Amino acid sequence: MNIQDYLVPHHVDECLAMLNAWGGRGRLVAGGTDLVASLEYGKAQAEALIDISAMEDLMGFEIQDHELVVRAGSTHRQVSAAPRIRQLWPALSKACGSVGSPQIRNVATLAGNVVNAQPAADAAVALVALGARAEILSSGGRRLEAVENLYGGLGQSRIDSSREILVALRVPVPDAGEVNVYGRVSPRNSLCLPIVNAALSLKTAGGTVLSGRIAMGPVSDRPFRPERAEAALQGVALKDRAALSEVGRIAGEEANPRDSCLRGCSDYRRQLLTVLIRTLLEDAAAQTAEEA
Amino acid sequence: MMKALTFTLNGDQTRVEVDPGELLLDVLRRRLFLTGTKKGCGEGECGACTVLLDGQPVLACLLPAMKVQGRAVTTIEGLGHEQRLHPVQEAFLEKGAVQCGFCTPGMVLSSKSLLDGQPQPSEDEIKQALSGHLCRCTGYVQILEAVKDAAEKMTRAEGRKGHA
Ligand SMILES: Cc1cc2nc3c(=O)[nH]c(=O)nc-3n(C[C@H](O)[C@H](O)[C@H](O)COP(=O)(O)OP(=O)(O)OC[C@H]3O[C@@H](n4cnc5c(N)ncnc54)[C@H](O)[C@@H]3O)c2cc1C
Ligand code: FES
Ligand code: FES
């Protein structure tokens, strides 16, 4: 690491001014749990670190105009511990609660999880299934983009952390009949990246799926949405176990996991995904039955 | 350009000059000679470098030192001393939860943080709180027993204070 300065802005305008002053050689740091290692191993470069983790206007989360607004300073711990989030977005709560370890979750942020652009990043997979959007600020102005459109290849975010700030993640509030679920398979419960993970968000009425979003990882260069499985979900009766299995089978077919000596061969992971998607659909079915 | 870092370390106001990108672990061990904080993996995987930042466990090997500016850090040196151990340290010794000792400072600090917030944790809560720590020696059972014992010791001590 050849860091020449460490800067702590107090608000977003000051932060943007600092990024501009460093002309692409400065870089935002939130929890640092990804960036520190990337800098050490030369996978990322920066001459100045600009720390956004204590900035007042990037702290906290709240429901605003039918959206949950999670500002960029929010940590996995804060989000996974919030009762309201657990109630309305159990998928997000559970995903954040499974990142790394307590020490990591105490400092690591959801925004960092998205910008780090790993295909199985827990929170990012849940956010993609939930249809979340990212609010991004740069000297050119403010823009909103779907989280799933922020990927430019394996580990490549389309957010340029040396010029732009992801200020907040915006997650739609579920309507009546909407449910969301998250699951992962890993050899241990802590400090272990998933062999596979997936999140689902379903619109249902009277026990039938109207439409659904599925996101899964790591089966592509980004959190992946299996189009055919999503199409197959439409009109499925949540009681119909054979139909739920079939959706799982299609999702497994669409997935393209890599062979990994640590995290299982491709075929095994595909099998696991088939089972994981089916199990999550059954969880969702149980949730809707409870609410009815 | 070196940066001036001012923070509360184990209760004392501390000022130290650091490199802007220097990690807290290196500042503690190499500049302040507090070698109780261990470096195991250096990558966030083992928990040996755990310290408390404003009471919460964090990994010093992944934390830029400048992040603790104006905040309070507790390392194992701030917990007890040889004549008067912290109840968690006492319990770790009594229950055989220390073997080589490399994981112990981190384990003790996460346990203390847990017990400060939740004086009577369930077994699951203890396991969850310690899930970011690896131990190659003990097999974890003694550590679990030690935390339960520490919880009792601390609750009894609180009770005595309450009656006094
Ligand atoms: C031991 C270990 C275990 C882990 N386990 C998991 C796991 O189980 N699941 C998982 O998903 N991840 C895991 N991670 C990865 C990591 O902890 C998460 O991705 C975390 O959410 C990153 O957040 P951060 O705040 O620490 O990001 P940082 O490291 O601070 O930043 C990550 C990247 O995002 C950029 N950035 C940060 N915030 C912003 C912003 N607001 N705007 C623009 N750019 C920004 C930074 O410049 C950097 O490029 C693990 C990491 C470690 C070290
Ligand atoms: S040395 Fe920090 S987690 Fe291993
Ligand atoms: S006592 Fe040796 S690593 Fe835990």
Short mmCIF file of C-alpha atoms and ligand atoms in Angstrom, two decimals:
data_model
loop_
_atom_site.label_atom_id
_atom_site.label_comp_id
_atom_site.label_asym_id
_atom_site.label_seq_id
_atom_site.Cartn_x
_atom_site.Cartn_y
_atom_site.Cartn_z
CA MET A 1 0.00 0.00 0.00
CA ASN A 2 1.27 3.43 -0.86
CA ILE A 3 -1.36 5.60 0.74
CA GLN A 4 -0.32 9.24 1.02
CA ASP A 5 -3.33 10.65 2.84
CA TYR A 6 -6.35 9.55 4.85
CA LEU A 7 -9.28 11.92 4.68
CA VAL A 8 -12.49 12.05 6.67
CA PRO A 9 -15.15 14.23 5.05
CA HIS A 10 -18.13 15.43 7.09
CA HIS A 11 -20.77 15.51 4.35
CA VAL A 12 -21.22 14.28 0.80
CA ASP A 13 -20.36 17.61 -0.89
CA GLU A 14 -17.04 17.70 0.92
CA CYS A 15 -16.50 14.05 -0.02
CA LEU A 16 -17.12 14.76 -3.71
CA ALA A 17 -14.75 17.75 -3.55
CA MET A 18 -12.05 15.46 -2.09
CA LEU A 19 -12.58 12.85 -4.82
CA ASN A 20 -12.32 15.60 -7.44
CA ALA A 21 -9.21 17.07 -5.87
CA TRP A 22 -7.50 13.66 -6.07
CA GLY A 23 -8.59 13.29 -9.69
CA GLY A 24 -9.19 9.53 -9.66
CA ARG A 25 -6.28 8.70 -7.33
CA GLY A 26 -8.40 8.85 -4.18
CA ARG A 27 -10.76 6.03 -3.22
CA LEU A 28 -13.69 5.66 -0.88
CA VAL A 29 -13.36 3.31 2.06
CA ALA A 30 -16.32 2.22 4.19
CA GLY A 31 -15.69 -0.76 6.51
CA GLY A 32 -12.47 -1.57 4.68
CA THR A 33 -13.02 -5.34 4.96
CA ASP A 34 -12.67 -5.82 1.21
CA LEU A 35 -10.58 -2.82 0.28
CA VAL A 36 -7.73 -3.30 2.78
CA ALA A 37 -6.90 -6.76 1.41
CA SER A 38 -7.30 -5.57 -2.21
CA LEU A 39 -4.83 -2.75 -1.57
CA GLU A 40 -2.38 -5.06 0.21
CA TYR A 41 -2.46 -7.57 -2.64
CA GLY A 42 -2.29 -4.89 -5.33
CA LYS A 43 -5.77 -5.72 -6.66
CA ALA A 44 -6.82 -2.10 -6.07
CA GLN A 45 -4.79 1.09 -6.21
CA ALA A 46 -5.24 4.34 -4.35
CA GLU A 47 -3.07 7.22 -3.20
CA ALA A 48 -5.61 8.59 -0.75
CA LEU A 49 -8.35 6.89 1.24
CA ILE A 50 -11.52 8.88 1.83
CA ASP A 51 -13.41 7.40 4.77
CA ILE A 52 -17.19 7.68 4.53
CA SER A 53 -18.08 5.50 7.50
CA ALA A 54 -18.70 8.28 9.99
CA MET A 55 -20.43 10.76 7.68
CA GLU A 56 -23.69 12.00 9.25
CA ASP A 57 -25.61 12.16 5.98
CA LEU A 58 -24.72 8.56 5.09
CA MET A 59 -25.82 7.07 8.43
CA GLY A 60 -28.87 4.97 9.16
CA PHE A 61 -31.89 3.64 7.31
CA GLU A 62 -35.59 4.47 7.20
CA ILE A 63 -38.78 3.85 5.25
CA GLN A 64 -39.54 6.77 2.93
CA ASP A 65 -42.22 6.90 0.19
CA HIS A 66 -42.76 3.15 -0.02
CA GLU A 67 -39.02 2.39 -0.04
CA LEU A 68 -36.49 1.29 2.54
CA VAL A 69 -33.58 3.71 2.21
CA VAL A 70 -30.36 2.13 3.47
CA ARG A 71 -27.67 4.81 3.52
CA ALA A 72 -24.13 3.84 2.59
CA GLY A 73 -22.75 3.91 6.14
CA SER A 74 -25.14 1.17 7.31
CA THR A 75 -23.39 -1.97 8.47
CA HIS A 76 -24.51 -5.58 8.10
CA ARG A 77 -24.91 -5.72 11.84
CA GLN A 78 -27.21 -2.70 12.01
CA VAL A 79 -29.39 -3.95 9.15
CA SER A 80 -29.59 -7.57 10.30
CA ALA A 81 -30.49 -6.51 13.86
CA ALA A 82 -33.33 -4.15 12.89
CA PRO A 83 -36.71 -5.74 13.80
CA ARG A 84 -38.62 -3.83 11.10
CA ILE A 85 -36.22 -5.03 8.40
CA ARG A 86 -36.40 -8.59 9.69
CA GLN A 87 -40.18 -8.40 9.45
CA LEU A 88 -40.54 -6.87 5.97
CA TRP A 89 -37.32 -7.96 4.27
CA PRO A 90 -36.33 -11.24 5.97
CA ALA A 91 -34.19 -12.04 2.91
CA LEU A 92 -32.05 -8.93 3.42
CA SER A 93 -31.86 -9.38 7.18
CA LYS A 94 -30.73 -12.97 6.87
CA ALA A 95 -28.26 -12.24 4.07
CA CYS A 96 -26.60 -9.43 6.05
CA GLY A 97 -26.53 -11.64 9.14
CA SER A 98 -24.54 -14.30 7.29
CA VAL A 99 -21.68 -12.10 6.08
CA GLY A 100 -18.29 -13.11 7.52
CA SER A 101 -18.29 -12.95 11.30
CA PRO A 102 -19.53 -10.61 14.05
CA GLN A 103 -16.30 -8.57 13.85
CA ILE A 104 -16.72 -8.14 10.08
CA ARG A 105 -20.43 -7.30 10.33
CA ASN A 106 -19.67 -4.61 12.94
CA VAL A 107 -17.87 -2.49 10.33
CA ALA A 108 -18.67 -3.85 6.84
CA THR A 109 -21.40 -2.10 4.86
CA LEU A 110 -24.09 -3.17 2.39
CA ALA A 111 -22.85 -0.54 -0.05
CA GLY A 112 -19.33 -2.01 0.06
CA ASN A 113 -20.83 -5.46 -0.52
CA VAL A 114 -22.49 -4.19 -3.70
CA VAL A 115 -19.53 -2.19 -5.02
CA ASN A 116 -17.11 -5.04 -4.37
CA ALA A 117 -19.13 -6.83 -7.07
CA GLN A 118 -18.61 -10.45 -6.06
CA PRO A 119 -21.16 -12.82 -7.62
CA ALA A 120 -22.15 -14.43 -4.30
CA ALA A 121 -21.95 -11.36 -2.05
CA ASP A 122 -24.73 -12.15 0.41
CA ALA A 123 -26.41 -8.76 0.71
CA ALA A 124 -26.04 -8.03 -3.01
CA VAL A 125 -27.78 -11.29 -3.97
CA ALA A 126 -30.70 -10.40 -1.68
CA LEU A 127 -30.83 -6.81 -3.00
CA VAL A 128 -31.00 -8.02 -6.62
CA ALA A 129 -33.91 -10.36 -5.84
CA LEU A 130 -35.68 -7.55 -3.97
CA GLY A 131 -35.39 -5.22 -6.97
CA ALA A 132 -33.28 -2.67 -5.08
CA ARG A 133 -31.93 0.46 -6.74
CA ALA A 134 -28.75 2.32 -5.95
CA GLU A 135 -28.62 6.09 -5.61
CA ILE A 136 -25.28 7.28 -6.96
CA LEU A 137 -23.78 10.74 -6.64
CA SER A 138 -20.97 12.18 -8.71
CA SER A 139 -19.92 15.65 -9.75
CA GLY A 140 -22.15 15.07 -12.81
CA GLY A 141 -25.24 14.75 -10.58
CA ARG A 142 -27.41 12.11 -8.97
CA ARG A 143 -28.67 8.97 -10.67
CA LEU A 144 -30.66 5.87 -9.77
CA GLU A 145 -29.77 2.46 -11.15
CA ALA A 146 -31.02 -1.05 -10.53
CA VAL A 147 -28.43 -2.88 -8.39
CA GLU A 148 -28.38 -5.72 -10.94
CA ASN A 149 -27.18 -3.28 -13.61
CA LEU A 150 -24.14 -2.20 -11.61
CA TYR A 151 -21.97 -5.14 -12.67
CA GLY A 152 -19.34 -4.92 -15.36
CA GLY A 153 -17.72 -8.37 -15.03
CA LEU A 154 -16.32 -10.51 -12.24
CA GLY A 155 -15.41 -8.24 -9.32
CA GLN A 156 -15.98 -5.18 -11.52
CA SER A 157 -18.48 -2.57 -10.40
CA ARG A 158 -19.78 0.06 -12.76
CA ILE A 159 -19.57 2.44 -9.82
CA ASP A 160 -16.19 4.16 -9.91
CA SER A 161 -15.23 4.49 -6.23
CA SER A 162 -12.57 7.02 -7.10
CA ARG A 163 -15.16 9.45 -8.52
CA GLU A 164 -18.64 8.42 -7.40
CA ILE A 165 -20.46 7.75 -4.14
CA LEU A 166 -23.14 5.13 -3.72
CA VAL A 167 -25.15 7.18 -1.22
CA ALA A 168 -28.05 4.80 -0.57
CA LEU A 169 -29.70 1.54 -1.52
CA ARG A 170 -33.45 1.79 -2.07
CA VAL A 171 -35.54 -1.33 -1.55
CA PRO A 172 -39.26 -1.35 -2.43
CA VAL A 173 -41.65 -2.04 0.47
CA PRO A 174 -43.40 -5.39 -0.17
CA ASP A 175 -47.11 -5.16 -1.00
CA ALA A 176 -49.70 -7.44 0.59
CA GLY A 177 -49.08 -11.01 -0.66
CA GLU A 178 -45.40 -10.36 -1.37
CA VAL A 179 -42.83 -12.54 0.38
CA ASN A 180 -39.05 -12.76 0.26
CA VAL A 181 -36.62 -15.44 1.41
CA TYR A 182 -32.88 -16.03 1.44
CA GLY A 183 -30.69 -19.07 1.91
CA ARG A 184 -27.10 -20.19 1.53
CA VAL A 185 -25.19 -23.43 1.72
CA SER A 186 -21.71 -23.32 3.22
CA PRO A 187 -19.45 -25.78 5.03
CA ARG A 188 -19.54 -23.66 8.19
CA ASN A 189 -21.96 -21.02 9.48
CA SER A 190 -19.32 -18.35 9.95
CA LEU A 191 -16.35 -17.02 8.03
CA CYS A 192 -17.26 -18.99 4.99
CA LEU A 193 -18.30 -17.81 1.57
CA PRO A 194 -21.29 -19.72 0.28
CA ILE A 195 -20.99 -22.77 -1.98
CA VAL A 196 -24.25 -21.45 -3.39
CA ASN A 197 -26.72 -18.83 -2.22
CA ALA A 198 -30.05 -17.52 -3.45
CA ALA A 199 -32.80 -15.04 -2.69
CA LEU A 200 -36.38 -14.99 -3.94
CA SER A 201 -39.04 -12.35 -3.92
CA LEU A 202 -42.55 -13.46 -4.91
CA LYS A 203 -45.80 -11.64 -5.57
CA THR A 204 -48.62 -14.00 -4.64
CA ALA A 205 -52.42 -13.96 -4.43
CA GLY A 206 -54.61 -16.71 -3.05
CA GLY A 207 -51.73 -19.18 -2.84
CA THR A 208 -50.64 -18.67 -6.44
CA VAL A 209 -47.45 -16.96 -7.62
CA LEU A 210 -48.22 -13.98 -9.86
CA SER A 211 -44.55 -13.26 -10.56
CA GLY A 212 -41.20 -13.78 -8.92
CA ARG A 213 -37.60 -12.64 -8.94
CA ILE A 214 -34.77 -15.06 -8.22
CA ALA A 215 -31.13 -14.12 -7.69
CA MET A 216 -28.39 -16.66 -7.10
CA GLY A 217 -24.64 -16.95 -6.78
CA PRO A 218 -21.87 -17.75 -7.46
CA VAL A 219 -23.00 -19.11 -10.80
CA SER A 220 -22.06 -16.29 -13.15
CA ASP A 221 -19.86 -13.17 -13.03
CA ARG A 222 -22.57 -11.37 -11.01
CA PRO A 223 -25.67 -12.19 -8.93
CA PHE A 224 -27.58 -14.12 -11.56
CA ARG A 225 -31.29 -14.08 -12.43
CA PRO A 226 -32.47 -17.31 -14.06
CA GLU A 227 -34.99 -16.04 -16.63
CA ARG A 228 -36.59 -19.36 -17.49
CA ALA A 229 -37.07 -20.32 -13.85
CA GLU A 230 -38.65 -16.92 -13.16
CA ALA A 231 -41.01 -17.42 -16.10
CA ALA A 232 -41.85 -20.92 -14.86
CA LEU A 233 -42.85 -19.43 -11.50
CA GLN A 234 -45.77 -17.53 -12.94
CA GLY A 235 -49.06 -19.14 -12.09
CA VAL A 236 -47.52 -21.84 -9.90
CA ALA A 237 -49.67 -22.90 -6.95
CA LEU A 238 -47.50 -22.74 -3.83
CA LYS A 239 -49.05 -26.02 -2.63
CA ASP A 240 -47.89 -27.82 -5.76
CA ARG A 241 -44.60 -29.36 -4.61
CA ALA A 242 -43.88 -30.91 -7.97
CA ALA A 243 -44.15 -27.51 -9.65
CA LEU A 244 -41.82 -25.95 -7.04
CA SER A 245 -39.28 -28.72 -7.68
CA GLU A 246 -39.53 -28.08 -11.39
CA VAL A 247 -38.69 -24.39 -10.89
CA GLY A 248 -35.66 -25.47 -8.85
CA ARG A 249 -34.61 -27.86 -11.59
CA ILE A 250 -34.82 -25.16 -14.27
CA ALA A 251 -32.88 -22.69 -12.11
CA GLY A 252 -30.14 -25.31 -11.65
CA GLU A 253 -30.05 -25.86 -15.39
CA GLU A 254 -29.60 -22.15 -16.08
CA ALA A 255 -26.82 -21.77 -13.51
CA ASN A 256 -23.21 -22.01 -14.58
CA PRO A 257 -21.17 -22.54 -11.41
CA ARG A 258 -17.42 -23.03 -11.62
CA ASP A 259 -15.52 -26.07 -10.46
CA SER A 260 -13.80 -25.17 -7.21
CA CYS A 261 -11.61 -27.42 -5.11
CA LEU A 262 -12.73 -25.51 -2.01
CA ARG A 263 -16.37 -25.05 -2.81
CA GLY A 264 -17.36 -28.08 -4.81
CA CYS A 265 -17.48 -29.08 -8.45
CA SER A 266 -19.89 -27.53 -10.89
CA ASP A 267 -22.33 -30.47 -10.98
CA TYR A 268 -22.54 -30.67 -7.22
CA ARG A 269 -23.22 -26.96 -6.92
CA ARG A 270 -25.90 -27.15 -9.58
CA GLN A 271 -27.58 -29.96 -7.64
CA LEU A 272 -27.38 -27.95 -4.45
CA LEU A 273 -28.97 -24.95 -6.16
CA THR A 274 -31.86 -27.08 -7.40
CA VAL A 275 -32.52 -28.17 -3.83
CA LEU A 276 -31.90 -24.69 -2.36
CA ILE A 277 -34.38 -23.00 -4.73
CA ARG A 278 -37.01 -25.65 -4.05
CA THR A 279 -36.50 -25.35 -0.29
CA LEU A 280 -36.73 -21.57 -0.44
CA LEU A 281 -39.96 -21.80 -2.44
CA GLU A 282 -41.34 -24.10 0.25
CA ASP A 283 -40.30 -21.55 2.90
CA ALA A 284 -42.07 -18.84 0.93
CA ALA A 285 -45.16 -21.04 0.65
CA ALA A 286 -45.15 -21.53 4.43
CA GLN A 287 -44.82 -17.75 4.94
CA THR A 288 -47.80 -16.96 2.71
CA ALA A 289 -49.85 -19.67 4.42
CA GLU A 290 -49.03 -18.02 7.78
CA GLU A 291 -50.07 -14.60 6.55
CA ALA A 292 -53.34 -15.85 5.00
CA MET B 1 2.98 12.41 5.17
CA MET B 2 2.52 11.04 8.69
CA LYS B 3 -0.82 11.63 10.38
CA ALA B 4 -1.46 12.43 14.04
CA LEU B 5 -3.80 9.85 15.53
CA THR B 6 -5.42 10.65 18.87
CA PHE B 7 -7.64 8.12 20.59
CA THR B 8 -8.45 6.58 23.93
CA LEU B 9 -6.47 3.39 24.37
CA ASN B 10 -7.38 1.25 27.35
CA GLY B 11 -8.74 4.32 29.10
CA ASP B 12 -5.73 6.57 28.41
CA GLN B 13 -5.63 9.41 25.92
CA THR B 14 -3.02 8.35 23.36
CA ARG B 15 -1.34 10.22 20.52
CA VAL B 16 0.78 8.53 17.92
CA GLU B 17 2.11 9.39 14.47
CA VAL B 18 1.06 6.86 11.84
CA ASP B 19 1.33 6.30 8.11
CA PRO B 20 -1.98 7.22 6.46
CA GLY B 21 -2.64 3.66 5.29
CA GLU B 22 -1.24 1.90 8.36
CA LEU B 23 -3.38 -0.78 9.97
CA LEU B 24 -4.43 -0.63 13.61
CA LEU B 25 -2.76 -3.99 14.27
CA ASP B 26 0.65 -2.64 13.22
CA VAL B 27 0.19 0.57 15.18
CA LEU B 28 -0.67 -1.39 18.34
CA ARG B 29 2.10 -3.95 18.00
CA ARG B 30 4.93 -2.02 16.38
CA ARG B 31 4.46 1.57 17.47
CA LEU B 32 2.84 1.13 20.87
CA PHE B 33 4.45 -2.26 21.72
CA LEU B 34 1.14 -3.75 22.80
CA THR B 35 1.82 -7.27 21.57
CA GLY B 36 -1.19 -8.85 23.31
CA THR B 37 -3.13 -8.29 20.09
CA LYS B 38 -2.04 -11.19 17.89
CA LYS B 39 -1.56 -11.45 14.17
CA GLY B 40 -2.75 -14.83 12.95
CA CYS B 41 -3.88 -14.76 9.34
CA GLY B 42 -3.77 -11.02 8.66
CA GLU B 43 -6.85 -11.47 6.44
CA GLY B 44 -9.88 -11.37 8.70
CA GLU B 45 -10.28 -15.12 8.98
CA CYS B 46 -9.06 -16.08 12.44
CA GLY B 47 -10.07 -13.39 14.95
CA ALA B 48 -6.70 -13.38 16.78
CA CYS B 49 -6.33 -9.62 16.19
CA THR B 50 -9.74 -8.74 17.68
CA VAL B 51 -9.90 -5.53 19.73
CA LEU B 52 -12.91 -3.58 20.99
CA LEU B 53 -13.78 -0.34 19.23
CA ASP B 54 -16.25 1.65 21.34
CA GLY B 55 -17.02 -1.67 23.04
CA GLN B 56 -17.65 -3.70 19.87
CA PRO B 57 -15.28 -6.38 18.53
CA VAL B 58 -13.48 -5.48 15.29
CA LEU B 59 -10.48 -6.91 13.46
CA ALA B 60 -7.33 -4.82 13.86
CA CYS B 61 -5.71 -6.54 10.86
CA LEU B 62 -8.31 -5.09 8.48
CA LEU B 63 -8.83 -1.73 10.14
CA PRO B 64 -7.00 1.36 8.91
CA ALA B 65 -5.65 2.89 12.14
CA MET B 66 -7.06 6.31 11.23
CA LYS B 67 -10.54 4.86 11.71
CA VAL B 68 -10.08 4.98 15.49
CA GLN B 69 -9.47 8.74 15.54
CA GLY B 70 -11.32 10.17 18.56
CA ARG B 71 -12.71 6.77 19.53
CA ALA B 72 -12.04 4.26 22.32
CA VAL B 73 -10.02 1.09 21.75
CA THR B 74 -9.67 -1.71 24.29
CA THR B 75 -6.94 -4.31 23.86
CA ILE B 76 -6.27 -7.28 26.11
CA GLU B 77 -3.74 -5.13 28.02
CA GLY B 78 -6.64 -2.92 29.12
CA LEU B 79 -8.66 -5.67 30.72
CA GLY B 80 -6.98 -6.84 33.90
CA HIS B 81 -3.50 -7.21 35.30
CA GLU B 82 -1.63 -10.09 36.88
CA GLN B 83 -2.76 -9.28 40.41
CA ARG B 84 -6.34 -8.64 39.45
CA LEU B 85 -7.68 -10.45 36.44
CA HIS B 86 -10.94 -9.61 34.71
CA PRO B 87 -13.60 -12.26 35.53
CA VAL B 88 -13.48 -13.47 31.91
CA GLN B 89 -9.71 -13.98 32.16
CA GLU B 90 -10.10 -15.75 35.50
CA ALA B 91 -12.75 -18.07 34.07
CA PHE B 92 -10.61 -18.87 31.00
CA LEU B 93 -7.76 -19.97 33.28
CA GLU B 94 -9.95 -21.94 35.66
CA LYS B 95 -11.80 -23.80 32.90
CA GLY B 96 -8.72 -24.75 30.91
CA ALA B 97 -9.75 -22.53 28.00
CA VAL B 98 -6.17 -21.39 27.39
CA GLN B 99 -3.65 -23.70 25.78
CA CYS B 100 -1.13 -22.08 23.46
CA GLY B 101 -2.91 -18.78 24.14
CA PHE B 102 -2.73 -17.33 20.66
CA CYS B 103 -6.49 -17.05 20.18
CA THR B 104 -7.11 -16.09 23.81
CA PRO B 105 -6.86 -12.26 23.74
CA GLY B 106 -9.41 -12.08 20.95
CA MET B 107 -11.70 -14.69 22.50
CA VAL B 108 -11.59 -12.89 25.86
CA LEU B 109 -12.39 -9.50 24.31
CA SER B 110 -15.36 -10.80 22.28
CA SER B 111 -16.61 -12.58 25.42
CA LYS B 112 -16.31 -9.40 27.46
CA SER B 113 -18.19 -7.42 24.82
CA LEU B 114 -20.95 -10.04 24.78
CA LEU B 115 -21.30 -10.10 28.58
CA ASP B 116 -21.30 -6.30 28.84
CA GLY B 117 -24.36 -6.20 26.56
CA GLN B 118 -26.00 -9.45 27.61
CA PRO B 119 -25.03 -10.56 31.15
CA GLN B 120 -26.79 -13.92 30.88
CA PRO B 121 -26.34 -15.15 27.32
CA SER B 122 -27.72 -18.45 26.03
CA GLU B 123 -25.31 -21.07 24.71
CA ASP B 124 -26.30 -20.11 21.16
CA GLU B 125 -25.59 -16.46 21.83
CA ILE B 126 -22.13 -17.35 23.14
CA LYS B 127 -21.40 -19.49 20.08
CA GLN B 128 -22.61 -16.72 17.80
CA ALA B 129 -20.48 -14.11 19.59
CA LEU B 130 -17.37 -16.30 19.27
CA SER B 131 -18.06 -17.48 15.73
CA GLY B 132 -15.41 -15.16 14.31
CA HIS B 133 -12.59 -16.82 16.30
CA LEU B 134 -10.60 -19.91 15.48
CA CYS B 135 -8.81 -21.96 18.12
CA ARG B 136 -6.44 -24.73 17.08
CA CYS B 137 -5.94 -26.14 20.56
CA THR B 138 -8.90 -26.33 22.89
CA GLY B 139 -11.71 -27.77 20.80
CA TYR B 140 -13.88 -24.84 21.96
CA VAL B 141 -15.76 -26.73 24.70
CA GLN B 142 -13.67 -25.26 27.51
CA ILE B 143 -14.04 -21.79 26.04
CA LEU B 144 -17.81 -22.12 26.05
CA GLU B 145 -17.68 -23.32 29.67
CA ALA B 146 -15.42 -20.40 30.58
CA VAL B 147 -17.81 -17.80 29.16
CA LYS B 148 -20.74 -19.36 31.04
CA ASP B 149 -18.66 -19.31 34.22
CA ALA B 150 -17.62 -15.71 33.63
CA ALA B 151 -21.27 -14.75 33.18
CA GLU B 152 -22.03 -16.25 36.58
CA LYS B 153 -19.05 -14.58 38.24
CA MET B 154 -20.02 -11.19 36.81
CA THR B 155 -23.69 -11.57 37.71
CA ARG B 156 -22.72 -12.52 41.29
CA ALA B 157 -20.37 -9.54 41.53
CA GLU B 158 -23.13 -7.23 40.25
CA GLY B 159 -25.48 -8.74 42.84
CA ARG B 160 -23.00 -8.00 45.64
CA LYS B 161 -22.59 -4.43 44.41
CA GLY B 162 -26.38 -4.10 44.33
CA HIS B 163 -26.66 -5.17 48.01
CA ALA B 164 -23.81 -3.01 49.25
C1 LIG C 1 -12.76 -12.81 6.35
C2 LIG C 1 -13.78 -12.23 5.46
C3 LIG C 1 -15.00 -12.89 5.29
C4 LIG C 1 -15.96 -12.37 4.45
N1 LIG C 1 -17.13 -13.05 4.32
C5 LIG C 1 -18.09 -12.57 3.49
C6 LIG C 1 -19.32 -13.28 3.34
O1 LIG C 1 -19.57 -14.30 3.97
N2 LIG C 1 -20.23 -12.76 2.47
C7 LIG C 1 -20.01 -11.62 1.77
O2 LIG C 1 -20.89 -11.19 1.01
N3 LIG C 1 -18.87 -10.92 1.92
C8 LIG C 1 -17.91 -11.38 2.75
N4 LIG C 1 -16.73 -10.69 2.88
C9 LIG C 1 -16.50 -9.49 2.07
C10 LIG C 1 -16.80 -8.13 2.74
O3 LIG C 1 -16.74 -8.19 4.13
C11 LIG C 1 -18.16 -7.56 2.32
O4 LIG C 1 -18.25 -7.49 0.92
C12 LIG C 1 -18.44 -6.18 2.91
O5 LIG C 1 -19.83 -5.92 2.81
C13 LIG C 1 -17.68 -5.05 2.27
O6 LIG C 1 -18.07 -3.83 2.89
P1 LIG C 1 -17.03 -2.75 3.44
O7 LIG C 1 -17.84 -1.63 3.99
O8 LIG C 1 -16.03 -3.35 4.32
O9 LIG C 1 -16.35 -2.32 2.05
P2 LIG C 1 -14.91 -1.65 1.75
O10 LIG C 1 -13.86 -2.66 1.87
O11 LIG C 1 -14.80 -0.39 2.56
O12 LIG C 1 -15.16 -1.26 0.24
C14 LIG C 1 -15.35 -2.24 -0.77
C15 LIG C 1 -15.31 -1.54 -2.14
O13 LIG C 1 -16.43 -0.66 -2.28
C16 LIG C 1 -16.00 0.69 -2.45
N5 LIG C 1 -16.99 1.45 -1.69
C17 LIG C 1 -17.34 1.28 -0.38
N6 LIG C 1 -18.39 2.08 -0.08
C18 LIG C 1 -18.68 2.79 -1.20
C19 LIG C 1 -19.66 3.78 -1.51
N7 LIG C 1 -20.56 4.19 -0.60
N8 LIG C 1 -19.69 4.31 -2.77
C20 LIG C 1 -18.80 3.88 -3.72
N9 LIG C 1 -17.86 2.95 -3.47
C21 LIG C 1 -17.80 2.40 -2.23
C22 LIG C 1 -14.58 0.75 -1.97
O14 LIG C 1 -13.84 1.74 -2.63
C23 LIG C 1 -14.07 -0.65 -2.32
O15 LIG C 1 -13.76 -0.69 -3.68
C24 LIG C 1 -15.73 -11.16 3.75
C25 LIG C 1 -14.53 -10.48 3.93
C26 LIG C 1 -13.56 -11.01 4.77
C27 LIG C 1 -12.27 -10.27 4.95
S1 FES C 2 -5.10 -11.72 12.16
FE1 FES C 2 -6.88 -10.56 11.94
S2 FES C 2 -8.38 -12.06 11.66
FE2 FES C 2 -6.56 -13.24 11.61
S1 FES C 3 -5.44 -21.90 22.71
FE1 FES C 3 -4.17 -22.25 21.00
S2 FES C 3 -5.31 -21.36 19.41
FE2 FES C 3 -6.69 -21.32 21.02
#
